[in-house]
Amino acid sequence: MNKVNLSEKFSLINNYWDPKIVGELNNQYVKIAKLKGEFVWHHHEKEDELFMVIKGHLTIKLRDSNIELNEGEFYIIPRGVEHMPVAEDEVHVLMFEPQTTVNTGNADSDKTISNLEKI
């Protein structure tokens, strides 16, 4: 494994809501993505998700509250908790997730990515 420069990796991403794998550890993927707009309401039955904001501001809507994340902040969404990420402007995020995690969880959507690309 070589060191990873996140700025370089983010420069390779051209689409929103299209996570890319930048590393692996202990059956987890380290993913990055550019986000803009609203995602879909969903939850993950078996996996927790960690969202860390590298650039921008991310709102994670929960059914009973909103989590506001700024650069350098992260939040862990426990398995089973329904959520919807929202990015008013472009946001760069780093995610740690089990390799089995599908980005849209239980929701079938045109934003579902089944074959993740390593960059």
PDB file of N, CA and C in Angstrom, residues 6 10 16-20 28-44 47-62 67-79 81-87 91-98 101-105:
ATOM      1  N   LEU A   6      -5.271  12.567  -0.602  1.00  0.00           N
ATOM      2  CA  LEU A   6      -6.707  12.741  -0.826  1.00  0.00           C
ATOM      3  C   LEU A   6      -7.013  13.802  -1.874  1.00  0.00           C
ATOM      4  N   PHE A  10      -9.393  12.967  -4.960  1.00  0.00           N
ATOM      5  CA  PHE A  10     -10.634  13.707  -5.229  1.00  0.00           C
ATOM      6  C   PHE A  10     -10.623  14.327  -6.630  1.00  0.00           C
ATOM      7  N   TYR A  16     -21.028  13.049  -8.846  1.00  0.00           N
ATOM      8  CA  TYR A  16     -21.499  13.090  -7.462  1.00  0.00           C
ATOM      9  C   TYR A  16     -22.140  11.763  -7.083  1.00  0.00           C
ATOM     10  N   TRP A  17     -22.053  11.428  -5.790  1.00  0.00           N
ATOM     11  CA  TRP A  17     -22.673  10.238  -5.209  1.00  0.00           C
ATOM     12  C   TRP A  17     -22.124   8.950  -5.824  1.00  0.00           C
ATOM     13  N   ASP A  18     -20.853   8.971  -6.215  1.00  0.00           N
ATOM     14  CA  ASP A  18     -20.204   7.820  -6.847  1.00  0.00           C
ATOM     15  C   ASP A  18     -18.949   7.470  -6.046  1.00  0.00           C
ATOM     16  N   PRO A  19     -19.108   6.753  -4.923  1.00  0.00           N
ATOM     17  CA  PRO A  19     -17.965   6.490  -4.048  1.00  0.00           C
ATOM     18  C   PRO A  19     -16.873   5.665  -4.736  1.00  0.00           C
ATOM     19  N   LYS A  20     -15.630   5.979  -4.372  1.00  0.00           N
ATOM     20  CA  LYS A  20     -14.458   5.273  -4.890  1.00  0.00           C
ATOM     21  C   LYS A  20     -13.666   4.708  -3.722  1.00  0.00           C
ATOM     22  N   GLN A  28     -12.755  -3.622   5.805  1.00  0.00           N
ATOM     23  CA  GLN A  28     -13.433  -2.335   5.622  1.00  0.00           C
ATOM     24  C   GLN A  28     -12.835  -1.659   4.396  1.00  0.00           C
ATOM     25  N   TYR A  29     -13.670  -0.896   3.716  1.00  0.00           N
ATOM     26  CA  TYR A  29     -13.171  -0.040   2.650  1.00  0.00           C
ATOM     27  C   TYR A  29     -13.030   1.372   3.189  1.00  0.00           C
ATOM     28  N   VAL A  30     -11.989   2.044   2.752  1.00  0.00           N
ATOM     29  CA  VAL A  30     -11.860   3.480   2.931  1.00  0.00           C
ATOM     30  C   VAL A  30     -12.311   4.060   1.598  1.00  0.00           C
ATOM     31  N   LYS A  31     -13.394   4.851   1.626  1.00  0.00           N
ATOM     32  CA  LYS A  31     -13.986   5.379   0.404  1.00  0.00           C
ATOM     33  C   LYS A  31     -13.984   6.898   0.452  1.00  0.00           C
ATOM     34  N   ILE A  32     -13.970   7.478  -0.735  1.00  0.00           N
ATOM     35  CA  ILE A  32     -14.169   8.916  -0.841  1.00  0.00           C
ATOM     36  C   ILE A  32     -15.250   9.162  -1.879  1.00  0.00           C
ATOM     37  N   ALA A  33     -15.902  10.310  -1.758  1.00  0.00           N
ATOM     38  CA  ALA A  33     -16.931  10.673  -2.733  1.00  0.00           C
ATOM     39  C   ALA A  33     -17.121  12.184  -2.714  1.00  0.00           C
ATOM     40  N   LYS A  34     -17.580  12.679  -3.850  1.00  0.00           N
ATOM     41  CA  LYS A  34     -18.046  14.053  -3.937  1.00  0.00           C
ATOM     42  C   LYS A  34     -19.569  14.004  -3.886  1.00  0.00           C
ATOM     43  N   LEU A  35     -20.154  14.863  -3.089  1.00  0.00           N
ATOM     44  CA  LEU A  35     -21.595  14.886  -2.902  1.00  0.00           C
ATOM     45  C   LEU A  35     -22.135  16.262  -3.256  1.00  0.00           C
ATOM     46  N   LYS A  36     -23.316  16.283  -3.844  1.00  0.00           N
ATOM     47  CA  LYS A  36     -24.022  17.541  -4.072  1.00  0.00           C
ATOM     48  C   LYS A  36     -25.487  17.209  -4.299  1.00  0.00           C
ATOM     49  N   GLY A  37     -26.370  17.964  -3.626  1.00  0.00           N
ATOM     50  CA  GLY A  37     -27.802  17.716  -3.710  1.00  0.00           C
ATOM     51  C   GLY A  37     -28.242  16.756  -2.620  1.00  0.00           C
ATOM     52  N   GLU A  38     -29.401  16.147  -2.840  1.00  0.00           N
ATOM     53  CA  GLU A  38     -29.950  15.186  -1.872  1.00  0.00           C
ATOM     54  C   GLU A  38     -29.692  13.761  -2.335  1.00  0.00           C
ATOM     55  N   PHE A  39     -29.443  12.894  -1.380  1.00  0.00           N
ATOM     56  CA  PHE A  39     -29.327  11.465  -1.655  1.00  0.00           C
ATOM     57  C   PHE A  39     -30.714  10.857  -1.485  1.00  0.00           C
ATOM     58  N   VAL A  40     -30.810   9.608  -1.085  1.00  0.00           N
ATOM     59  CA  VAL A  40     -32.097   8.950  -0.849  1.00  0.00           C
ATOM     60  C   VAL A  40     -32.175   8.546   0.624  1.00  0.00           C
ATOM     61  N   TRP A  41     -33.401   8.534   1.158  1.00  0.00           N
ATOM     62  CA  TRP A  41     -33.595   7.992   2.505  1.00  0.00           C
ATOM     63  C   TRP A  41     -33.284   6.504   2.458  1.00  0.00           C
ATOM     64  N   HIS A  42     -32.477   6.044   3.424  1.00  0.00           N
ATOM     65  CA  HIS A  42     -32.119   4.628   3.468  1.00  0.00           C
ATOM     66  C   HIS A  42     -31.542   4.288   4.844  1.00  0.00           C
ATOM     67  N   HIS A  43     -31.369   3.002   5.074  1.00  0.00           N
ATOM     68  CA  HIS A  43     -30.645   2.549   6.257  1.00  0.00           C
ATOM     69  C   HIS A  43     -29.863   1.291   5.882  1.00  0.00           C
ATOM     70  N   HIS A  44     -28.964   0.907   6.759  1.00  0.00           N
ATOM     71  CA  HIS A  44     -28.151  -0.291   6.558  1.00  0.00           C
ATOM     72  C   HIS A  44     -28.458  -1.253   7.702  1.00  0.00           C
ATOM     73  N   GLU A  47     -24.607  -2.700   8.911  1.00  0.00           N
ATOM     74  CA  GLU A  47     -23.375  -1.924   8.914  1.00  0.00           C
ATOM     75  C   GLU A  47     -23.561  -0.533   9.512  1.00  0.00           C
ATOM     76  N   ASP A  48     -22.567  -0.124  10.304  1.00  0.00           N
ATOM     77  CA  ASP A  48     -22.445   1.271  10.710  1.00  0.00           C
ATOM     78  C   ASP A  48     -21.717   1.987   9.574  1.00  0.00           C
ATOM     79  N   GLU A  49     -21.904   3.312   9.474  1.00  0.00           N
ATOM     80  CA  GLU A  49     -21.212   4.106   8.458  1.00  0.00           C
ATOM     81  C   GLU A  49     -20.550   5.306   9.123  1.00  0.00           C
ATOM     82  N   LEU A  50     -19.330   5.603   8.702  1.00  0.00           N
ATOM     83  CA  LEU A  50     -18.645   6.793   9.176  1.00  0.00           C
ATOM     84  C   LEU A  50     -18.507   7.756   8.015  1.00  0.00           C
ATOM     85  N   PHE A  51     -19.006   8.978   8.193  1.00  0.00           N
ATOM     86  CA  PHE A  51     -18.852  10.061   7.226  1.00  0.00           C
ATOM     87  C   PHE A  51     -17.937  11.114   7.843  1.00  0.00           C
ATOM     88  N   MET A  52     -16.824  11.424   7.177  1.00  0.00           N
ATOM     89  CA  MET A  52     -15.947  12.504   7.612  1.00  0.00           C
ATOM     90  C   MET A  52     -15.863  13.533   6.494  1.00  0.00           C
ATOM     91  N   VAL A  53     -16.148  14.780   6.840  1.00  0.00           N
ATOM     92  CA  VAL A  53     -16.114  15.852   5.846  1.00  0.00           C
ATOM     93  C   VAL A  53     -14.682  16.354   5.702  1.00  0.00           C
ATOM     94  N   ILE A  54     -14.178  16.256   4.490  1.00  0.00           N
ATOM     95  CA  ILE A  54     -12.844  16.752   4.161  1.00  0.00           C
ATOM     96  C   ILE A  54     -12.938  18.191   3.654  1.00  0.00           C
ATOM     97  N   LYS A  55     -13.986  18.460   2.861  1.00  0.00           N
ATOM     98  CA  LYS A  55     -14.181  19.802   2.303  1.00  0.00           C
ATOM     99  C   LYS A  55     -15.673  20.083   2.236  1.00  0.00           C
ATOM    100  N   GLY A  56     -16.074  21.262   2.688  1.00  0.00           N
ATOM    101  CA  GLY A  56     -17.470  21.671   2.579  1.00  0.00           C
ATOM    102  C   GLY A  56     -18.266  21.449   3.847  1.00  0.00           C
ATOM    103  N   HIS A  57     -19.584  21.363   3.679  1.00  0.00           N
ATOM    104  CA  HIS A  57     -20.534  21.208   4.787  1.00  0.00           C
ATOM    105  C   HIS A  57     -21.574  20.174   4.375  1.00  0.00           C
ATOM    106  N   LEU A  58     -21.811  19.182   5.236  1.00  0.00           N
ATOM    107  CA  LEU A  58     -22.757  18.105   4.963  1.00  0.00           C
ATOM    108  C   LEU A  58     -23.824  18.064   6.043  1.00  0.00           C
ATOM    109  N   THR A  59     -25.071  17.955   5.613  1.00  0.00           N
ATOM    110  CA  THR A  59     -26.173  17.710   6.531  1.00  0.00           C
ATOM    111  C   THR A  59     -26.585  16.257   6.386  1.00  0.00           C
ATOM    112  N   ILE A  60     -26.655  15.554   7.499  1.00  0.00           N
ATOM    113  CA  ILE A  60     -27.193  14.192   7.485  1.00  0.00           C
ATOM    114  C   ILE A  60     -28.541  14.271   8.175  1.00  0.00           C
ATOM    115  N   LYS A  61     -29.588  14.119   7.379  1.00  0.00           N
ATOM    116  CA  LYS A  61     -30.939  14.172   7.922  1.00  0.00           C
ATOM    117  C   LYS A  61     -31.276  12.824   8.547  1.00  0.00           C
ATOM    118  N   LEU A  62     -31.781  12.895   9.770  1.00  0.00           N
ATOM    119  CA  LEU A  62     -32.342  11.744  10.455  1.00  0.00           C
ATOM    120  C   LEU A  62     -33.827  12.024  10.579  1.00  0.00           C
ATOM    121  N   ILE A  67     -27.896  16.229  11.552  1.00  0.00           N
ATOM    122  CA  ILE A  67     -26.513  16.301  11.986  1.00  0.00           C
ATOM    123  C   ILE A  67     -25.794  17.212  10.990  1.00  0.00           C
ATOM    124  N   GLU A  68     -25.177  18.277  11.470  1.00  0.00           N
ATOM    125  CA  GLU A  68     -24.457  19.230  10.621  1.00  0.00           C
ATOM    126  C   GLU A  68     -22.961  18.973  10.781  1.00  0.00           C
ATOM    127  N   LEU A  69     -22.302  18.659   9.673  1.00  0.00           N
ATOM    128  CA  LEU A  69     -20.875  18.355   9.712  1.00  0.00           C
ATOM    129  C   LEU A  69     -20.091  19.370   8.887  1.00  0.00           C
ATOM    130  N   ASN A  70     -19.059  19.922   9.492  1.00  0.00           N
ATOM    131  CA  ASN A  70     -18.153  20.838   8.818  1.00  0.00           C
ATOM    132  C   ASN A  70     -16.824  20.128   8.577  1.00  0.00           C
ATOM    133  N   GLU A  71     -15.943  20.799   7.863  1.00  0.00           N
ATOM    134  CA  GLU A  71     -14.640  20.224   7.551  1.00  0.00           C
ATOM    135  C   GLU A  71     -13.943  19.752   8.820  1.00  0.00           C
ATOM    136  N   GLY A  72     -13.397  18.543   8.758  1.00  0.00           N
ATOM    137  CA  GLY A  72     -12.679  17.976   9.887  1.00  0.00           C
ATOM    138  C   GLY A  72     -13.563  17.275  10.901  1.00  0.00           C
ATOM    139  N   GLU A  73     -14.872  17.226  10.659  1.00  0.00           N
ATOM    140  CA  GLU A  73     -15.796  16.561  11.588  1.00  0.00           C
ATOM    141  C   GLU A  73     -16.316  15.267  10.969  1.00  0.00           C
ATOM    142  N   PHE A  74     -16.629  14.305  11.849  1.00  0.00           N
ATOM    143  CA  PHE A  74     -17.243  13.069  11.362  1.00  0.00           C
ATOM    144  C   PHE A  74     -18.379  12.644  12.261  1.00  0.00           C
ATOM    145  N   TYR A  75     -19.197  11.764  11.709  1.00  0.00           N
ATOM    146  CA  TYR A  75     -20.331  11.215  12.442  1.00  0.00           C
ATOM    147  C   TYR A  75     -20.476   9.760  12.049  1.00  0.00           C
ATOM    148  N   ILE A  76     -20.774   8.916  13.022  1.00  0.00           N
ATOM    149  CA  ILE A  76     -21.002   7.497  12.766  1.00  0.00           C
ATOM    150  C   ILE A  76     -22.500   7.242  12.844  1.00  0.00           C
ATOM    151  N   ILE A  77     -23.041   6.759  11.753  1.00  0.00           N
ATOM    152  CA  ILE A  77     -24.462   6.422  11.700  1.00  0.00           C
ATOM    153  C   ILE A  77     -24.598   4.955  12.083  1.00  0.00           C
ATOM    154  N   PRO A  78     -25.279   4.678  13.196  1.00  0.00           N
ATOM    155  CA  PRO A  78     -25.427   3.292  13.614  1.00  0.00           C
ATOM    156  C   PRO A  78     -26.302   2.493  12.646  1.00  0.00           C
ATOM    157  N   ARG A  79     -25.994   1.229  12.534  1.00  0.00           N
ATOM    158  CA  ARG A  79     -26.813   0.344  11.693  1.00  0.00           C
ATOM    159  C   ARG A  79     -28.280   0.467  12.069  1.00  0.00           C
ATOM    160  N   VAL A  81     -30.321   2.895  11.409  1.00  0.00           N
ATOM    161  CA  VAL A  81     -30.826   4.260  11.524  1.00  0.00           C
ATOM    162  C   VAL A  81     -31.050   4.834  10.123  1.00  0.00           C
ATOM    163  N   GLU A  82     -32.285   5.232   9.855  1.00  0.00           N
ATOM    164  CA  GLU A  82     -32.621   5.803   8.557  1.00  0.00           C
ATOM    165  C   GLU A  82     -32.023   7.210   8.448  1.00  0.00           C
ATOM    166  N   HIS A  83     -31.420   7.482   7.299  1.00  0.00           N
ATOM    167  CA  HIS A  83     -30.748   8.765   7.113  1.00  0.00           C
ATOM    168  C   HIS A  83     -30.731   9.161   5.641  1.00  0.00           C
ATOM    169  N   MET A  84     -30.480  10.463   5.415  1.00  0.00           N
ATOM    170  CA  MET A  84     -30.358  10.980   4.061  1.00  0.00           C
ATOM    171  C   MET A  84     -29.319  12.106   4.074  1.00  0.00           C
ATOM    172  N   PRO A  85     -28.153  11.881   3.442  1.00  0.00           N
ATOM    173  CA  PRO A  85     -27.171  12.956   3.324  1.00  0.00           C
ATOM    174  C   PRO A  85     -27.646  14.026   2.341  1.00  0.00           C
ATOM    175  N   VAL A  86     -27.359  15.285   2.673  1.00  0.00           N
ATOM    176  CA  VAL A  86     -27.725  16.415   1.820  1.00  0.00           C
ATOM    177  C   VAL A  86     -26.532  17.372   1.771  1.00  0.00           C
ATOM    178  N   ALA A  87     -26.158  17.765   0.542  1.00  0.00           N
ATOM    179  CA  ALA A  87     -25.058  18.706   0.354  1.00  0.00           C
ATOM    180  C   ALA A  87     -25.560  19.860  -0.501  1.00  0.00           C
ATOM    181  N   VAL A  91     -19.429  18.765  -1.616  1.00  0.00           N
ATOM    182  CA  VAL A  91     -18.788  18.302  -0.389  1.00  0.00           C
ATOM    183  C   VAL A  91     -17.892  17.123  -0.740  1.00  0.00           C
ATOM    184  N   HIS A  92     -16.727  17.062  -0.111  1.00  0.00           N
ATOM    185  CA  HIS A  92     -15.832  15.919  -0.247  1.00  0.00           C
ATOM    186  C   HIS A  92     -15.884  15.150   1.070  1.00  0.00           C
ATOM    187  N   VAL A  93     -16.180  13.859   0.996  1.00  0.00           N
ATOM    188  CA  VAL A  93     -16.271  13.050   2.211  1.00  0.00           C
ATOM    189  C   VAL A  93     -15.368  11.827   2.128  1.00  0.00           C
ATOM    190  N   LEU A  94     -14.927  11.406   3.297  1.00  0.00           N
ATOM    191  CA  LEU A  94     -14.189  10.172   3.493  1.00  0.00           C
ATOM    192  C   LEU A  94     -15.099   9.263   4.298  1.00  0.00           C
ATOM    193  N   MET A  95     -15.202   7.993   3.908  1.00  0.00           N
ATOM    194  CA  MET A  95     -16.090   7.061   4.594  1.00  0.00           C
ATOM    195  C   MET A  95     -15.337   5.777   4.944  1.00  0.00           C
ATOM    196  N   PHE A  96     -15.627   5.234   6.111  1.00  0.00           N
ATOM    197  CA  PHE A  96     -15.157   3.909   6.487  1.00  0.00           C
ATOM    198  C   PHE A  96     -16.387   3.029   6.584  1.00  0.00           C
ATOM    199  N   GLU A  97     -16.394   1.943   5.820  1.00  0.00           N
ATOM    200  CA  GLU A  97     -17.561   1.059   5.796  1.00  0.00           C
ATOM    201  C   GLU A  97     -17.117  -0.376   5.569  1.00  0.00           C
ATOM    202  N   PRO A  98     -17.855  -1.345   6.124  1.00  0.00           N
ATOM    203  CA  PRO A  98     -17.572  -2.738   5.784  1.00  0.00           C
ATOM    204  C   PRO A  98     -17.658  -2.941   4.271  1.00  0.00           C
ATOM    205  N   THR A 101     -21.060  -3.074   2.429  1.00  0.00           N
ATOM    206  CA  THR A 101     -21.994  -1.945   2.455  1.00  0.00           C
ATOM    207  C   THR A 101     -22.342  -1.472   1.050  1.00  0.00           C
ATOM    208  N   VAL A 102     -23.636  -1.419   0.761  1.00  0.00           N
ATOM    209  CA  VAL A 102     -24.133  -0.834  -0.480  1.00  0.00           C
ATOM    210  C   VAL A 102     -24.501   0.604  -0.165  1.00  0.00           C
ATOM    211  N   ASN A 103     -24.109   1.534  -1.018  1.00  0.00           N
ATOM    212  CA  ASN A 103     -24.267   2.953  -0.700  1.00  0.00           C
ATOM    213  C   ASN A 103     -25.708   3.378  -0.420  1.00  0.00           C
ATOM    214  N   THR A 104     -26.683   2.725  -1.033  1.00  0.00           N
ATOM    215  CA  THR A 104     -28.081   3.090  -0.805  1.00  0.00           C
ATOM    216  C   THR A 104     -28.780   2.153   0.184  1.00  0.00           C
ATOM    217  N   GLY A 105     -28.013   1.286   0.839  1.00  0.00           N
ATOM    218  CA  GLY A 105     -28.586   0.415   1.869  1.00  0.00           C
ATOM    219  C   GLY A 105     -29.787  -0.363   1.393  1.00  0.00           C
TER     220      GLY A 105
END
